[in-house]
Amino acid sequence: MDILISGLLLGGTYALIAMGLTLQYGVARIMNLANGEVLVMGALASFLVYTSLAVSPLVTVLVIAPLAFALSWLVYRVLLLPLVRRAKNQGQLEVDSILATFGMGFFLVGVMVFIYPELFAYSYLAVPVDLAGTTVAANRLVAFAGAVVIGLALYVWLNRSRAGMAVRAVAVSPLAAGLVGINVERISALAFAIGGMITAMGGVLISTFITLDPSFGVIFTMKALIIVIMGGVGDIRGAIVAALILGIVETAVATLIDPGLTLAAAYTIFLLVLLFRPEGLFGRRPA
Amino acid sequence: MTAIALRPLLVSGSLLVLAAFVPVIADGYWLSIAVTVLMYAALSTSWALFSGPTHYIALSTGAFFGVGGYLVGLGMSDYDQSFWAMAALAPFVATALAALIGWATLRLSGVYFVIFTLGLAEMIRNLISWVQNNFLGSRGLYVLTDLDERHIYWMLLAITAAVFCFGWWLGRSRLGFALRILGNDEEVARHVGINTARTKIVMFMTTGFVAALVGAVVAPRYYYIEPNVVFSPELSFIVVIMALLGGTRRLYGPLLGVIPFTLLWEVISVSFPNATTMVLGLTFLLIVYGIPNGITGLLSGLAAWRRA
């Protein structure tokens, strides 16, 4: 029971990161390997604001969100759109976007090292809460609640609004979406920006209970990628379910066997998915 | 053999002879840079042989390099094996590992492969640290040989030359032909009866072999090895940058990236150690936006423009 609850709480925060990435890769077709760095940026901003101005991360997140949205949108417009236009096929875009976002990721790490080169952590809502017999820290609960709210909002927006429908259409087929009058470039930019926004918000929430360092981004990127592939590319439901599974498995391995083996556990799941269900849990097999 | 085919052979042959004399004239500092250059030359060139035509970005160089170095350390420290036995064994272990990874990931789309190799060095490092902490007692391994930097240099030179010979052969072989068709269009390659998965896996295995061999040969440079030293994720990225900077379309392309980047890296890590990641990032961006075909692509573009 302990494992299940802590695992679910961890999985909830993973879901945030993975939702951002699945929008960026599934809709905008950009394999964003700087995703983890965006998360750490959000966390760092939250840390700096909290330690210097004593502003609650729950307030910071409201400022970070539009900021991250705007910056991600700019990055897509200025840096990534030329690559999309230049690419002759999907493979070319994949290679270019991987290299470009690696570059951006390293650049962001460089910037963060310049700003704050050490580990950072702060204490926010670190009070124990009793939850069905398990003691958990309140900050983890808050982060999980935040993940649920953001996930629900995203789900409703995708399924109930016109723009959400356009986003889903582009995810299925950019070509067909263009034929029915959807501005694919604009929708892609929108999806990329929302993805960046969700990731940065995830960073703010995570910073309340995890110690981070400017170079930790790549670990989050990897986990997000594993989740996205596991859930089926471009599928929000899949991302959430896969994130919860990963959270539970990691917690189980860490508590039952050894904390040093969590990465190996994540890799094992990834390998099993690749071998038995490469299209992901919710993905469709390509016809 | 015609004169045209003979010329590059003569040029590379005399370059090789010249390179063999470097330890005679170079002193400690420059020799150590020359060793680094050769290490990256072998790694980048073998990386480009696989990733150049296939466009599969392998980020596993650091993992295989680490396997090579770590096995040498483990064998010498814990099992009293000679350096030579371990250096001979390590590449085969890495090749088997590459076969396994390639089999699981290379049959699928390119993204799976990139992601899997991205964290591979990190995962192997975690696993080894875990095994060491729990079963072997946590401590590092000593690599004490009577090899000095000159010997390492010559061994690396031989490996680099072998990689170039392999690349030269590949350009003329059925395997290389299959690889080029596959790189242009995987669908087409499958339709003309090329076993695309096998071709990719075989090539990936050769890069694993070379990286582990280089890791094993370079191990005496460290004297003391622990997982955190040899499994550096940075190495994988540097190798990719160097190959792409030089250009992967020609066999000597990566070499043109290795030399300037090694010197640049040397200057930056000495003078501005905090700026290394940023330089890595900016170089990635420069390659994608400025010189997508690398220095060799730039040069051949320039030559075509002058002729026109």
Coordinates of C-alpha atoms in Angstrom, one line a residue, chain A residues 23-248:
Chain A
L23 CA 2.2 17.1 -27.3
Q24 CA 5.5 18.2 -28.7
Y25 CA 6.4 15.0 -30.4
G26 CA 3.0 13.7 -31.2
V27 CA 1.5 16.9 -32.6
A28 CA 4.4 19.2 -33.6
R29 CA 6.6 16.2 -34.6
I30 CA 9.5 17.6 -32.7
M31 CA 11.5 15.1 -30.7
N32 CA 12.3 17.7 -28.0
L33 CA 15.4 16.4 -26.1
A34 CA 15.6 19.7 -24.2
N35 CA 12.4 18.8 -22.4
G36 CA 14.1 17.9 -19.2
E37 CA 16.1 21.2 -19.2
V38 CA 12.8 23.1 -19.5
L39 CA 11.6 21.3 -16.4
V40 CA 14.8 22.1 -14.5
M41 CA 14.5 25.8 -15.6
G42 CA 11.0 25.9 -14.2
A43 CA 12.3 24.4 -10.9
L44 CA 15.3 26.7 -10.8
A45 CA 13.0 29.8 -11.3
S46 CA 10.7 28.6 -8.6
F47 CA 13.7 28.0 -6.2
L48 CA 15.2 31.5 -6.9
V49 CA 11.8 33.2 -6.4
Y50 CA 11.1 31.3 -3.2
T51 CA 14.5 31.9 -1.6
S52 CA 14.9 35.5 -2.5
L53 CA 11.3 36.8 -2.4
A54 CA 9.6 34.0 -0.3
V55 CA 6.9 33.6 -2.9
S56 CA 5.0 30.4 -2.8
P57 CA 5.7 28.0 -5.7
L58 CA 1.9 27.8 -6.2
V59 CA 2.0 31.5 -7.1
T60 CA 5.2 31.2 -9.1
V61 CA 3.6 28.5 -11.3
L62 CA 1.0 31.0 -12.5
V63 CA 3.7 33.3 -13.7
I64 CA 6.0 30.6 -15.1
A65 CA 3.2 29.1 -17.1
P66 CA 2.5 32.0 -19.5
L67 CA 6.3 32.8 -19.7
A68 CA 7.1 29.2 -20.6
F69 CA 4.3 29.2 -23.2
A70 CA 5.6 32.4 -24.8
L71 CA 9.2 31.2 -24.9
S72 CA 8.4 27.8 -26.2
W73 CA 6.2 29.4 -28.9
L74 CA 9.1 31.6 -29.9
V75 CA 11.5 28.7 -30.0
Y76 CA 9.2 26.8 -32.3
R77 CA 8.6 29.8 -34.5
V78 CA 12.2 31.0 -34.8
L79 CA 14.3 27.9 -34.4
L80 CA 12.3 24.9 -35.2
L81 CA 10.0 26.0 -38.0
P82 CA 12.9 26.5 -40.4
L83 CA 13.8 22.9 -39.8
V84 CA 10.3 21.7 -40.4
R85 CA 10.2 23.6 -43.7
R86 CA 13.6 22.4 -44.7
A87 CA 13.0 18.7 -44.0
K88 CA 12.3 16.6 -47.0
N89 CA 10.8 13.8 -45.0
Q90 CA 10.0 12.8 -41.4
G91 CA 13.3 11.1 -40.9
Q92 CA 15.3 14.2 -41.8
L93 CA 13.2 16.3 -39.4
E94 CA 13.7 13.7 -36.7
V95 CA 17.5 13.9 -37.0
D96 CA 17.6 17.7 -37.3
S97 CA 15.2 18.2 -34.4
I98 CA 17.2 15.8 -32.2
L99 CA 20.4 17.6 -32.9
A100 CA 18.9 21.0 -32.6
T101 CA 17.2 20.3 -29.3
F102 CA 20.3 18.7 -27.9
G103 CA 22.0 21.9 -28.7
M104 CA 19.3 23.9 -26.9
G105 CA 19.4 21.5 -24.0
F106 CA 23.1 21.9 -23.5
F107 CA 22.9 25.6 -24.0
L108 CA 20.2 25.8 -21.3
V109 CA 22.3 23.8 -19.0
G110 CA 25.2 26.2 -19.7
V111 CA 22.9 29.1 -18.8
M112 CA 21.7 27.5 -15.6
V113 CA 25.3 26.6 -14.5
F114 CA 26.1 30.3 -15.0
I115 CA 23.1 31.3 -12.8
Y116 CA 23.3 28.7 -10.1
P117 CA 26.0 26.0 -10.4
E118 CA 25.1 23.9 -7.4
L119 CA 22.4 21.6 -6.1
F120 CA 19.3 23.5 -5.2
A121 CA 16.4 22.6 -2.9
Y122 CA 14.1 24.4 -0.6
S123 CA 11.6 23.4 2.0
Y124 CA 8.0 24.0 1.1
L125 CA 5.1 22.3 2.7
A126 CA 7.3 19.5 4.0
V127 CA 4.7 18.4 6.6
P128 CA 3.6 14.8 6.9
V129 CA 0.1 14.0 6.0
D130 CA -1.6 10.7 6.7
L131 CA -3.2 9.2 3.6
A132 CA -5.0 5.8 4.0
G133 CA -2.4 4.7 6.6
T134 CA 0.6 5.9 4.6
T135 CA 2.5 9.0 5.7
V136 CA 3.3 11.2 2.7
A137 CA 4.7 14.7 2.5
A138 CA 2.1 17.4 1.8
N139 CA 4.3 18.9 -1.1
R140 CA 4.0 15.6 -3.0
L141 CA 0.3 15.6 -2.6
V142 CA 0.1 19.2 -3.8
A143 CA 2.2 18.3 -6.8
F144 CA 0.0 15.3 -7.6
A145 CA -3.1 17.5 -7.3
G146 CA -1.5 20.0 -9.6
A147 CA -0.8 17.2 -12.1
V148 CA -4.4 16.0 -11.9
V149 CA -5.8 19.5 -12.5
I150 CA -3.4 20.2 -15.4
G151 CA -4.1 16.8 -16.9
L152 CA -7.9 17.2 -16.6
A153 CA -7.8 20.7 -18.1
L154 CA -5.7 19.5 -21.0
Y155 CA -8.0 16.6 -21.6
V156 CA -11.1 18.7 -21.6
W157 CA -9.5 21.3 -23.8
L158 CA -8.4 18.6 -26.3
N159 CA -11.7 16.9 -26.5
R160 CA -14.2 19.8 -26.1
S161 CA -12.8 22.8 -27.9
R162 CA -12.3 23.5 -31.6
A163 CA -8.6 24.2 -31.2
G164 CA -8.3 20.9 -29.3
M165 CA -9.9 19.1 -32.1
A166 CA -7.5 20.7 -34.6
V167 CA -4.6 19.6 -32.4
R168 CA -5.9 16.1 -32.4
A169 CA -6.4 16.2 -36.1
V170 CA -2.8 17.3 -36.7
A171 CA -1.6 14.5 -34.4
V172 CA -3.3 12.0 -36.6
S173 CA -2.2 13.4 -39.9
P174 CA -0.6 16.8 -40.6
L175 CA -1.3 16.3 -44.3
A176 CA -5.0 15.5 -44.0
A177 CA -5.4 18.3 -41.4
G178 CA -4.0 20.8 -43.8
L179 CA -6.4 19.6 -46.5
V180 CA -9.4 20.3 -44.4
G181 CA -8.3 23.9 -43.7
I182 CA -6.4 23.6 -40.5
N183 CA -3.3 25.8 -40.2
V184 CA -0.9 23.1 -39.4
E185 CA 2.0 25.4 -38.6
R186 CA 0.0 27.4 -36.2
I187 CA -1.5 24.4 -34.4
S188 CA 2.0 22.8 -34.2
A189 CA 3.4 26.0 -32.6
L190 CA 0.5 26.0 -30.2
A191 CA 1.0 22.3 -29.3
F192 CA 4.7 22.9 -28.8
A193 CA 4.1 25.9 -26.6
I194 CA 1.6 24.2 -24.5
G195 CA 3.9 21.2 -24.1
G196 CA 6.7 23.5 -22.9
M197 CA 4.3 25.2 -20.6
I198 CA 3.1 22.0 -19.0
T199 CA 6.7 20.8 -18.6
A200 CA 7.8 24.0 -16.9
M201 CA 4.8 23.8 -14.5
G202 CA 5.9 20.3 -13.8
G203 CA 9.3 21.6 -12.9
V204 CA 7.9 24.1 -10.4
L205 CA 5.8 21.4 -8.7
I206 CA 8.7 18.9 -8.6
S207 CA 11.0 21.5 -7.1
T208 CA 9.0 21.5 -3.9
F209 CA 10.2 18.0 -3.0
I210 CA 13.2 17.0 -5.2
T211 CA 16.8 18.3 -5.0
L212 CA 18.0 19.3 -8.4
D213 CA 21.1 20.4 -10.2
P214 CA 21.3 22.2 -13.6
S215 CA 22.5 19.0 -15.3
F216 CA 19.6 16.8 -14.1
G217 CA 17.5 17.6 -17.1
V218 CA 18.6 14.6 -19.2
I219 CA 17.3 12.1 -16.6
F220 CA 13.8 13.7 -16.9
T221 CA 14.0 13.8 -20.6
M222 CA 14.8 10.1 -20.6
K223 CA 12.0 9.2 -18.3
A224 CA 9.5 11.3 -20.3
L225 CA 10.6 9.6 -23.5
I226 CA 10.2 6.2 -22.0
I227 CA 6.7 7.1 -20.9
V228 CA 5.7 8.6 -24.2
I229 CA 6.9 5.6 -26.1
M230 CA 5.3 3.3 -23.6
G231 CA 2.0 5.0 -23.7
G232 CA 1.9 5.5 -27.5
V233 CA 3.1 8.6 -29.2
G234 CA 0.7 11.5 -29.1
D235 CA -1.8 9.9 -26.7
I236 CA -2.5 11.8 -23.5
R237 CA -4.3 8.9 -21.8
G238 CA -1.4 6.6 -22.7
A239 CA 1.1 9.1 -21.3
I240 CA -0.8 9.3 -18.0
V241 CA -1.2 5.5 -17.5
A242 CA 2.4 4.8 -18.5
A243 CA 3.6 7.5 -16.1
L244 CA 1.7 5.9 -13.2
I245 CA 3.1 2.5 -14.1
L246 CA 6.6 3.8 -14.2
G247 CA 6.1 5.6 -10.9
I248 CA 4.8 2.5 -9.2

